[in-house]
Coordinates of C-alpha atoms and ligand atoms in Angstrom, one line a residue:
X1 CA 96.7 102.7 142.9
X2 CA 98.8 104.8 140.3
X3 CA 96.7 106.2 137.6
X4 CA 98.3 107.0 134.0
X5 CA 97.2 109.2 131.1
X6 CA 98.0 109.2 127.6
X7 CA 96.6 111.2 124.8
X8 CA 96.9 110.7 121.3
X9 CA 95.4 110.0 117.7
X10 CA 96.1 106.9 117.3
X11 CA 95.7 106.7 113.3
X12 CA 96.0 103.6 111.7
X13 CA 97.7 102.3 114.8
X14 CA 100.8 101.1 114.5
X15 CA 103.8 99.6 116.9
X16 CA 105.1 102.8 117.5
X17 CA 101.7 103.8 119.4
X18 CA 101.5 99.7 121.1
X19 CA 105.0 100.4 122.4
X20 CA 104.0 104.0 123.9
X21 CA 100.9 102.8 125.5
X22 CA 103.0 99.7 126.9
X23 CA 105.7 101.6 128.6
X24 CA 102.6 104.0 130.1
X25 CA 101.1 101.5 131.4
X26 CA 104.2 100.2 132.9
X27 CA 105.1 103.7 135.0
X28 CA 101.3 102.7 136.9
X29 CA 98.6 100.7 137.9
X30 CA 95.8 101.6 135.3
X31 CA 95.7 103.6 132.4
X32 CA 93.3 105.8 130.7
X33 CA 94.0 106.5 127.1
X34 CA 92.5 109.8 125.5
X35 CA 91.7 109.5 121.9
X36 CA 91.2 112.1 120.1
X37 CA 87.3 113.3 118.4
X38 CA 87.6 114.2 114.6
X39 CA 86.5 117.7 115.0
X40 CA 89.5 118.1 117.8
X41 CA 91.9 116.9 115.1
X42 CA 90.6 119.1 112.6
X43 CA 90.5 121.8 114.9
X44 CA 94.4 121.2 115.7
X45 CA 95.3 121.4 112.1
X46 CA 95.7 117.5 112.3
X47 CA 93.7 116.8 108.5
X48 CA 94.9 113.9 106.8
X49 CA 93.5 111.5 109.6
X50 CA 92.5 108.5 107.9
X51 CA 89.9 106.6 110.3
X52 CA 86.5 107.8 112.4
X53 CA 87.4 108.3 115.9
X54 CA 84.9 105.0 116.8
X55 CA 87.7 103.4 114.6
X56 CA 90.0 104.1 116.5
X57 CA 89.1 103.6 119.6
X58 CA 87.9 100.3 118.8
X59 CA 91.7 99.6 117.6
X60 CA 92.9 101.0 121.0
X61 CA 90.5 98.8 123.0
X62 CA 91.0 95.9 120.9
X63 CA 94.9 95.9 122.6
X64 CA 93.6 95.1 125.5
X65 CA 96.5 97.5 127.3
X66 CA 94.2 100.5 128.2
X67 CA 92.0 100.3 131.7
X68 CA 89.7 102.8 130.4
X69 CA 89.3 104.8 127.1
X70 CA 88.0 108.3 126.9
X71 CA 87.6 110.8 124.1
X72 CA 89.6 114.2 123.7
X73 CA 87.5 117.1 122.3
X74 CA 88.4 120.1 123.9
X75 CA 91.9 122.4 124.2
X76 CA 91.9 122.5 128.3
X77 CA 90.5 119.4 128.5
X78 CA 94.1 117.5 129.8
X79 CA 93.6 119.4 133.2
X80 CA 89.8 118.6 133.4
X81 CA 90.2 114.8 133.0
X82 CA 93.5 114.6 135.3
X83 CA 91.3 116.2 138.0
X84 CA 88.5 114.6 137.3
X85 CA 89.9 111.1 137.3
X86 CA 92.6 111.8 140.4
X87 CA 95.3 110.9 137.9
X88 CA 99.1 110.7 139.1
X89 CA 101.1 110.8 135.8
X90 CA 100.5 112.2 132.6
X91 CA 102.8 110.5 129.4
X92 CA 103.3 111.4 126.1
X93 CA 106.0 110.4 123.2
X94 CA 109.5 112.5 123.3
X95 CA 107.7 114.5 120.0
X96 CA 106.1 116.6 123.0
X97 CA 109.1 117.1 125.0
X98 CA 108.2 120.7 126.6
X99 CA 104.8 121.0 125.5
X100 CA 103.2 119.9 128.6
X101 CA 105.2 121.3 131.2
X102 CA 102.8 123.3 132.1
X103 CA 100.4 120.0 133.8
X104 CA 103.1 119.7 135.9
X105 CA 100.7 121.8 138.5
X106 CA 98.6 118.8 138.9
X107 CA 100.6 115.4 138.6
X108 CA 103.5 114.2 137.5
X109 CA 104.8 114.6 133.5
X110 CA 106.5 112.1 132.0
X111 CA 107.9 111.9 128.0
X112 CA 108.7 108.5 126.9
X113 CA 111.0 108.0 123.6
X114 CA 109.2 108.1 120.3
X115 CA 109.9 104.6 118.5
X116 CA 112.1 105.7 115.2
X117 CA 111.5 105.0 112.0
X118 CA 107.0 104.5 112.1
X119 CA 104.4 107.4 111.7
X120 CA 100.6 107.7 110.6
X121 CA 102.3 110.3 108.2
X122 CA 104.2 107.5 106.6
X123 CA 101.5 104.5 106.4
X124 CA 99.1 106.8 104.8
X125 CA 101.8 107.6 102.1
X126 CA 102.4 104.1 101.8
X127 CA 98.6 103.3 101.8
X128 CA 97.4 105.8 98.9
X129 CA 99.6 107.2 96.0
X130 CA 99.8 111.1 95.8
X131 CA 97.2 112.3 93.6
X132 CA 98.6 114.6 90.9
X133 CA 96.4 117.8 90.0
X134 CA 96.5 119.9 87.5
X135 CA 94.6 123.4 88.3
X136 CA 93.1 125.1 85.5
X137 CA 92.6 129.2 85.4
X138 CA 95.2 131.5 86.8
X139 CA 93.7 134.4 89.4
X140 CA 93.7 134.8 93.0
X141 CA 91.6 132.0 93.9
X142 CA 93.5 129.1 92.1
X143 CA 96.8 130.7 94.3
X144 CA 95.3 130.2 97.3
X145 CA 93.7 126.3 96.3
X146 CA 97.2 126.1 95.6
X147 CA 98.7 127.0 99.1
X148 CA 95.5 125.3 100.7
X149 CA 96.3 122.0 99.0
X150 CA 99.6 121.6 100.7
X151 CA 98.2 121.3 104.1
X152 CA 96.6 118.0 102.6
X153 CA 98.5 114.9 102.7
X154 CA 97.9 112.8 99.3
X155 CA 97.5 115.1 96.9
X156 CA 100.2 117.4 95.4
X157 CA 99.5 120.0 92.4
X158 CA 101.6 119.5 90.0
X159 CA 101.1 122.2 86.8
X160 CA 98.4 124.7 85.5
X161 CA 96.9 126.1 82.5
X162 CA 94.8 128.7 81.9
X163 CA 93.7 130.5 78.6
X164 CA 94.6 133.8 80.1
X165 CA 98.5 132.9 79.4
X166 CA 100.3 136.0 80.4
X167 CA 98.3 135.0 84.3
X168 CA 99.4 131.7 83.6
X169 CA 102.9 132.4 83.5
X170 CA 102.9 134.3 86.7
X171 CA 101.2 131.9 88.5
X172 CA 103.3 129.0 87.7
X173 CA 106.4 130.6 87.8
X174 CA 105.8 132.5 91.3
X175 CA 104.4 129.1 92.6
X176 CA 106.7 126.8 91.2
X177 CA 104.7 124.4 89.2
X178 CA 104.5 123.4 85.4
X179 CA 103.2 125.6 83.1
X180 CA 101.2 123.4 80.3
X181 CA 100.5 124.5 77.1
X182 CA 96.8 123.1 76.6
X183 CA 94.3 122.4 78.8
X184 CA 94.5 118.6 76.7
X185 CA 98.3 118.7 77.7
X186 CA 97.6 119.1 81.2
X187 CA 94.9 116.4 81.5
X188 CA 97.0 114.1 80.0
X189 CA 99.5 114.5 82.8
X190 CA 97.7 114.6 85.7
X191 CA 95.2 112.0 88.0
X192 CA 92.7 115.0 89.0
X193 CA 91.6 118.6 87.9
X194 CA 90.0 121.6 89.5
X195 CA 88.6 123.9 87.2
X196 CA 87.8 127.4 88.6
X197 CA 85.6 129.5 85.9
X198 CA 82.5 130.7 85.7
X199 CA 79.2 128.6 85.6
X200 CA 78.2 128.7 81.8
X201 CA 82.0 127.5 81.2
X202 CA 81.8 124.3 83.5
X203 CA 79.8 122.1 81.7
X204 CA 82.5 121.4 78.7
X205 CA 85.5 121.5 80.9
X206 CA 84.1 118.8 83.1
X207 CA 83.4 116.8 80.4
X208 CA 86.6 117.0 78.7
X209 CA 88.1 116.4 81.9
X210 CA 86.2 113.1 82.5
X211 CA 86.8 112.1 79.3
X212 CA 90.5 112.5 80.0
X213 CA 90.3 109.9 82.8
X214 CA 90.4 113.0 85.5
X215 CA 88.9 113.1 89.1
X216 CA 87.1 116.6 88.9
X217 CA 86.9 119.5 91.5
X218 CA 84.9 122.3 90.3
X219 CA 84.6 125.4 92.0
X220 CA 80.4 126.3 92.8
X221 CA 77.7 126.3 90.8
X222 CA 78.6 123.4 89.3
X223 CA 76.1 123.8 86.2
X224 CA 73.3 125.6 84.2
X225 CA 70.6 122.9 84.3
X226 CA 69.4 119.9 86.1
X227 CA 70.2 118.1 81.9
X228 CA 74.3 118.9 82.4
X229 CA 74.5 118.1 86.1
X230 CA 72.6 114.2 85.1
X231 CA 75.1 113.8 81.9
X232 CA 78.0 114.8 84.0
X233 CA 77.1 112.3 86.7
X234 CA 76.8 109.7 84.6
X235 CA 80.0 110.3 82.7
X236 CA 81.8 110.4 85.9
X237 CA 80.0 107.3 87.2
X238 CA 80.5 104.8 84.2
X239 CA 84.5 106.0 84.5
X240 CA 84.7 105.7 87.8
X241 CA 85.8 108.8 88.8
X242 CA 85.0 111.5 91.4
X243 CA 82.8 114.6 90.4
X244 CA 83.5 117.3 93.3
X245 CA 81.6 120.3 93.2
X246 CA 83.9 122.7 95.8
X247 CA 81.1 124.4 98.0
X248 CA 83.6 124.5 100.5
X249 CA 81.2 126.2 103.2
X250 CA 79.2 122.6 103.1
X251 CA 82.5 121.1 104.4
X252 CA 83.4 123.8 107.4
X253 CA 83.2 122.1 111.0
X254 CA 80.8 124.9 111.8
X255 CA 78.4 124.4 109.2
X256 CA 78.7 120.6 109.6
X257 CA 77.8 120.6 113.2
X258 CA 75.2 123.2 112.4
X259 CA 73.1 120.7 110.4
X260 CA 74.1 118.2 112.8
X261 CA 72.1 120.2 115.7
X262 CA 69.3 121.3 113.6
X263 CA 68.3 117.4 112.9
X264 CA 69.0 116.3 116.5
X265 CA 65.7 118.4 117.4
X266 CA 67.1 121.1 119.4
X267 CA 65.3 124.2 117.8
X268 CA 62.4 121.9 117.2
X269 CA 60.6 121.5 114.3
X270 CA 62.1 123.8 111.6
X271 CA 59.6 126.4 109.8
X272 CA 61.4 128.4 107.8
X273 CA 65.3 128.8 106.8
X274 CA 66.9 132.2 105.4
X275 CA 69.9 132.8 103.7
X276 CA 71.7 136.2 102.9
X277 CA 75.2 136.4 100.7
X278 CA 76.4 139.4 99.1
X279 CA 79.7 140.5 97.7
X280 CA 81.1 143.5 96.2
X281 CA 84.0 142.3 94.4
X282 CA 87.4 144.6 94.3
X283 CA 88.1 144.0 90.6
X284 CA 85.2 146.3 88.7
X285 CA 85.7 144.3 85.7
X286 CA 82.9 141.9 87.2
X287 CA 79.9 143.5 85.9
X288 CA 81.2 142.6 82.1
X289 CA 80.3 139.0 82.5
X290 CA 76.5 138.5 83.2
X291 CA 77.6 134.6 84.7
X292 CA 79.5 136.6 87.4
X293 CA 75.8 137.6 88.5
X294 CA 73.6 136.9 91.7
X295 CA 72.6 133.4 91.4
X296 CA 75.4 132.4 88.5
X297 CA 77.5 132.6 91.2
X298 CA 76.4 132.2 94.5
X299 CA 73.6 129.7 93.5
X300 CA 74.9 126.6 95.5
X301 CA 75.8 128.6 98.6
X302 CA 72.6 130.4 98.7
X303 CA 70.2 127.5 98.1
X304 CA 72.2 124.8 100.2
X305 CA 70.9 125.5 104.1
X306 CA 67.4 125.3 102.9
X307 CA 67.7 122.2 100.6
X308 CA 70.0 120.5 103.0
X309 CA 67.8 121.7 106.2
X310 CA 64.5 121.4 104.5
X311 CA 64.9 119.3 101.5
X312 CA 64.2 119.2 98.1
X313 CA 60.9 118.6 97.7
X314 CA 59.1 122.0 97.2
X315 CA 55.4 122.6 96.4
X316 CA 56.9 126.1 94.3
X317 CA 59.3 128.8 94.0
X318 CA 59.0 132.3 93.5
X319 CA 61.9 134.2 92.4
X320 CA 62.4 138.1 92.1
X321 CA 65.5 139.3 90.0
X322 CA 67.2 142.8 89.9
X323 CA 68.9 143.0 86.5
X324 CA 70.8 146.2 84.7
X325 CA 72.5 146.0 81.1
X326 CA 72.3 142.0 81.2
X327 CA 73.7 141.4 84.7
X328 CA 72.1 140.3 87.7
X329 CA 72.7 142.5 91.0
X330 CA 70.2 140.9 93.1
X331 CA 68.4 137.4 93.3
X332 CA 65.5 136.9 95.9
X333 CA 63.6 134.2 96.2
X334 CA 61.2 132.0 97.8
X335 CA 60.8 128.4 98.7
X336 CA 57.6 127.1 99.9
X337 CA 57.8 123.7 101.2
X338 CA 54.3 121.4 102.6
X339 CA 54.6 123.2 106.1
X340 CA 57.8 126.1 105.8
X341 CA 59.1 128.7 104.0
X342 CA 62.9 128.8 102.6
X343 CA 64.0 132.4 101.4
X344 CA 67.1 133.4 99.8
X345 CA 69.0 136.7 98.6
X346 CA 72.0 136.5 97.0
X347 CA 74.2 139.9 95.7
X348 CA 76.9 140.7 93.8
X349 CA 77.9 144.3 93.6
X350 CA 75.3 145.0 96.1
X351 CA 75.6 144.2 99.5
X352 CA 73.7 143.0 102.6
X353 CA 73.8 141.5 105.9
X354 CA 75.2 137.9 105.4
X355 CA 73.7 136.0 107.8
X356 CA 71.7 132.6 107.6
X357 CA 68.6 131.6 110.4
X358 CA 66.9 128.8 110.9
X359 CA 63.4 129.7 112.6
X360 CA 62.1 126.6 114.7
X361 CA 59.4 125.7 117.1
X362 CA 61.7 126.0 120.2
X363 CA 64.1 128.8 119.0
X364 CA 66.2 129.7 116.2
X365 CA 70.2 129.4 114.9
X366 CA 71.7 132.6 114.0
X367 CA 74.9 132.6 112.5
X368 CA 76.6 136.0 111.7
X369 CA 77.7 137.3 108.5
X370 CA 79.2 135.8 106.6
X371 CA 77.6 132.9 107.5
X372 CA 79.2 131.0 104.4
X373 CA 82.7 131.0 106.2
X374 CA 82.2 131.0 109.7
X375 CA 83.3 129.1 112.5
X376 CA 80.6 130.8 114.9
X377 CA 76.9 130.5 115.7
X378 CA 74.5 130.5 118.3
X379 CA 71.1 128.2 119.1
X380 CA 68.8 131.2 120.8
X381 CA 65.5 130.8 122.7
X382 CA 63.1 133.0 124.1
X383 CA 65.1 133.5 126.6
X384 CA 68.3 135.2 125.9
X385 CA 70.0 133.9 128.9
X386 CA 69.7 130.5 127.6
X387 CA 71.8 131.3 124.3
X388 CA 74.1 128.7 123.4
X389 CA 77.4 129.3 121.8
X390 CA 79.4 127.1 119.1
X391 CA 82.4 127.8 117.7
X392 CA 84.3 125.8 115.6
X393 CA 87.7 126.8 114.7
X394 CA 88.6 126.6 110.6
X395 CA 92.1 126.4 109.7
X396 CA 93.2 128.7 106.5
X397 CA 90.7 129.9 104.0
X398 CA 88.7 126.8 104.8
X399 CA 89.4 125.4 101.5
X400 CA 91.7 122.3 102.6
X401 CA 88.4 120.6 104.3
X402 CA 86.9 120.2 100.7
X403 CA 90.0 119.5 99.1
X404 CA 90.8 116.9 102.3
X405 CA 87.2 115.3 101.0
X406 CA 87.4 115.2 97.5
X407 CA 91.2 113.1 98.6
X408 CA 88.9 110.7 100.5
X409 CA 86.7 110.5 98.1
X410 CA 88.9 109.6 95.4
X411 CA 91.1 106.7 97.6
X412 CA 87.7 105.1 99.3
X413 CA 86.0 104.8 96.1
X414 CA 83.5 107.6 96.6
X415 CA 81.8 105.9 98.5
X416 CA 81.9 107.4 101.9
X417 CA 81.0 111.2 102.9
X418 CA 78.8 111.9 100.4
X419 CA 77.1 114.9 102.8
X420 CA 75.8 116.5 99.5
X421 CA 73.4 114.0 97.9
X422 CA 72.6 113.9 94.1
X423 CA 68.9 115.0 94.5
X424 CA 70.0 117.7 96.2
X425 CA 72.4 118.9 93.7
X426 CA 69.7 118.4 90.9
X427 CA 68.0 120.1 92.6
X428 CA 69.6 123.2 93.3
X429 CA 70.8 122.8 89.6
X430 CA 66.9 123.1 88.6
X431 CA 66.9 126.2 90.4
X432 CA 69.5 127.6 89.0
X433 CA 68.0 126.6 85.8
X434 CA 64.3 128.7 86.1
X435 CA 66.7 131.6 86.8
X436 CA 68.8 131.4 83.7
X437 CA 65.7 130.4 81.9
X438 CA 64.9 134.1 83.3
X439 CA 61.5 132.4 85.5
X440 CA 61.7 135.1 87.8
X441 CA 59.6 138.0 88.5
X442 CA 62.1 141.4 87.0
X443 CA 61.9 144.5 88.7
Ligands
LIG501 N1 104.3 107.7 119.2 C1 105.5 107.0 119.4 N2 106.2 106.6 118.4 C2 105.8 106.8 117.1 C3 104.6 107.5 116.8 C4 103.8 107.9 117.9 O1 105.9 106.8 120.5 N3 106.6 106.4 116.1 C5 103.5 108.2 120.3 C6 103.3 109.8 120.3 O2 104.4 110.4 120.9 C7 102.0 109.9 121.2 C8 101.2 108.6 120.8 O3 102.2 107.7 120.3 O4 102.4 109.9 122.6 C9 100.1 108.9 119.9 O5 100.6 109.5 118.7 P1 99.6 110.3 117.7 O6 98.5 109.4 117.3 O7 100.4 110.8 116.7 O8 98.9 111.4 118.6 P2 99.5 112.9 118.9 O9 99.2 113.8 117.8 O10 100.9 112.8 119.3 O11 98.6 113.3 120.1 O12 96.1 115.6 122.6 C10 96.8 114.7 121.7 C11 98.1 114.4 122.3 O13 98.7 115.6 122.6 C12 99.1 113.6 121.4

């Protein structure tokens, strides 16, 4: 018996793909198909997929042309499975011509011609209109949403504004995108926003925004009280429109399969959960604005692994602030929950260690600093030995995976993804509330 295999995504499958997997199984006698897992695709760069990998294999199987369907997670994996399942020739379309050469070691390597004229690329085009976004401010961060954005299929930024106009000008000019005269102006023109200021500015932005009929990304904290974060929700909802807060570490494939782990049971029961971040910006000019301080602006990324990990229903919080001429250098804090303990630290022109673990019953996560961007961490136990390893490769600054889910968001309706549930962003916002209400214990 000749076995075949072909790998491939298999998005919104189309006759393109039925015509490949017809001529593979045609060069044998039985065919495995590889699709490929979610976090593979992400990991490739390949981000605008539009269905779950269960999706998409049920389309596959539902062809009836595959003998037996198996999932591709791993780079290296091709060699593992032709081994594994004494496979005599590998296929792929003419788009890979070259690229795997290299199997050629262990069975035969076949391209087949791509059908013209059908892609995934183009049904999801077809499927959703481009969103148009406006970007409001004009510094180093809003450049690189900007270059971010473009790895996202569906979305395309089409102008900024900022009050700072001189940095406006720059930006738009260097980046080629319309320069609007208003922040009105620009919200007139455009389907979505993202606003990056700091916290105490958000609240009126967003609201103008939704007013304007604009799906809203907002750089983190989102707001000053759990009062705005309710209203703002409930403007957004009664329009219809998506309210993103971008806490773009919630959306990294390390940090996702973090929590993912942590609720399957393998540390065991979870006792206590703490978070480091600090940051020392390059620009001086920081210490001027007191909402550029410790919990003003890391609040969400600080408080998130312990609300997400162990909730949001606390018995009380203790919080310890390190304040000089009105702005906040350090913000440490404690959660105590029924039966563990949350702490948190968050810096800004100070600095510490950056890393985030999650004490359990069975053994603990560490993840390195800076835990809020990495694409490392391991599960360790009493025995070092046993240590296991993840590591989760993020593309760029890590900014496209939010900017990839505020896109779904907006075309399915916000309905699906919501990893970041509203209690928990009340939540956090109540937090961040006591601490602007200056509930915390000065020293
Ligand atoms: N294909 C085709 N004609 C098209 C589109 C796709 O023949 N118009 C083929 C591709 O060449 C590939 C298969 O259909 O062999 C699946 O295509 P994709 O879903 O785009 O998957 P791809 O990214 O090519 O994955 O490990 C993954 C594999 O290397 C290939």
């Amino acid at each position: 018996m000749k076995k075949v295999i072909t790998y491939g995504t298999y998005d919104l499958l189309h006759y393109g793909h039925i015509a490949l997997l017809k001529r593979a199984k045609a060069l044998g006698d039985y065919l495995i198909v590889g699709v490929t897992s979610d976090q593979f695709d992400r990991g490739r760069g390949k981000l605008n997929v539009q269905q779950s990998v269960a999706e998409r294999i049920a389309a596959v199987q539902a062809l009836g042309i595959a003998d037996k369907i198996i999932v591709e997670e791993y780079e290296g994996q091709k060699i593992d499975d032709i081994q594994k399942y004494d496979v005599d020739v590998f296929t792929v379309g003419s788009d890979w011509v070259g690229k795997f050469d290299y199997l050629r070691e262990y069975c035969e390597v076949t391209y087949l011609s791509r059908t013209e004229g059908i892609s995934s690329t183009q049904l999801r085009t077809e499927k959703n209109d481009e969103i148009s976004l406006g970007i409001y401010g004009a510094t180093e961060r809003t450049v690189r949403f900007l270059k971010e954005s473009r790895f996202v299929s569906g979305l395309f930024v089409k102008g900024a504004y900022s009050p700072n106009t001189r940095a406006a000008e720059i930006f738009c000019e260097q980046s080629d995108i319309e320069k609007y005269a208003s922040y009105e102006a620009m919200l007139a023109d455009t389907d979505a926003v993202y606003i990056f200021d700091t916290i105490d500015r958000h609240f009126d932005l967003v609201m103008q925004a939704l007013e304007a009929g604009c799906h809203v990304i907002c750089e983190t904290p989102l707001f000053l009280s759990e009062e705005q974060t309710e209203a703002a929700y409930a403007l957004a909802d009664s329009k219809g429109l998506v309210l993103f807060e971008a806490v773009k570490t919630l959306w990294y494939p390390a940090f996702q399969h973090l929590l993912l782990l942590i609720n399957s049971g393998v540390a065991g029961t979870v006792k206590s959960v703490d978070v480091a971040c600090s940051q020392i910006p390059d620009d001086p000019d920081f210490l001027s604005n007191p909402y550029e301080g410790s919990l003003y602006d890391w609040g969400t990324i600080a408080l998130l692994p312990i609300i997400k990990i162990l909730g949001t229903k606390y018995q009380d919080v203790q919080m310890y602030d390190y304040s000089r001429d009105n702005f906040s250098y350090l913000s440490q804090g404690m959660l105590r929950y029924d039966s563990a303990i949350g702490t948190w630290k968050a810096g800004r022109g100070i600095k510490s260690e950056g890393e985030l673990i999650v004490t359990g019953t069975k053994g603990y996560i560490y993840v390195p600093a800076p835990w809020w961007k990495t694409e490392y961490f391991e599960l360790r136990h009493e025995d070092l030995r046993a240590t296991e390893k993840y590591f989760f490769k993020s593309e760029g600054a890590g900014m496209r995976y939010e900017i990839l889910e505020f896109v779904r968001m907006i075309n399915n309706g916000n309905l699906t993804h919501y990893h970041y549930t509203r209690e928990e962003m009340r939540t956090i916002a109540g937090l961040i509330e006591k601490f602007d209400k200056r509930e915390v214990i000065s020293f």
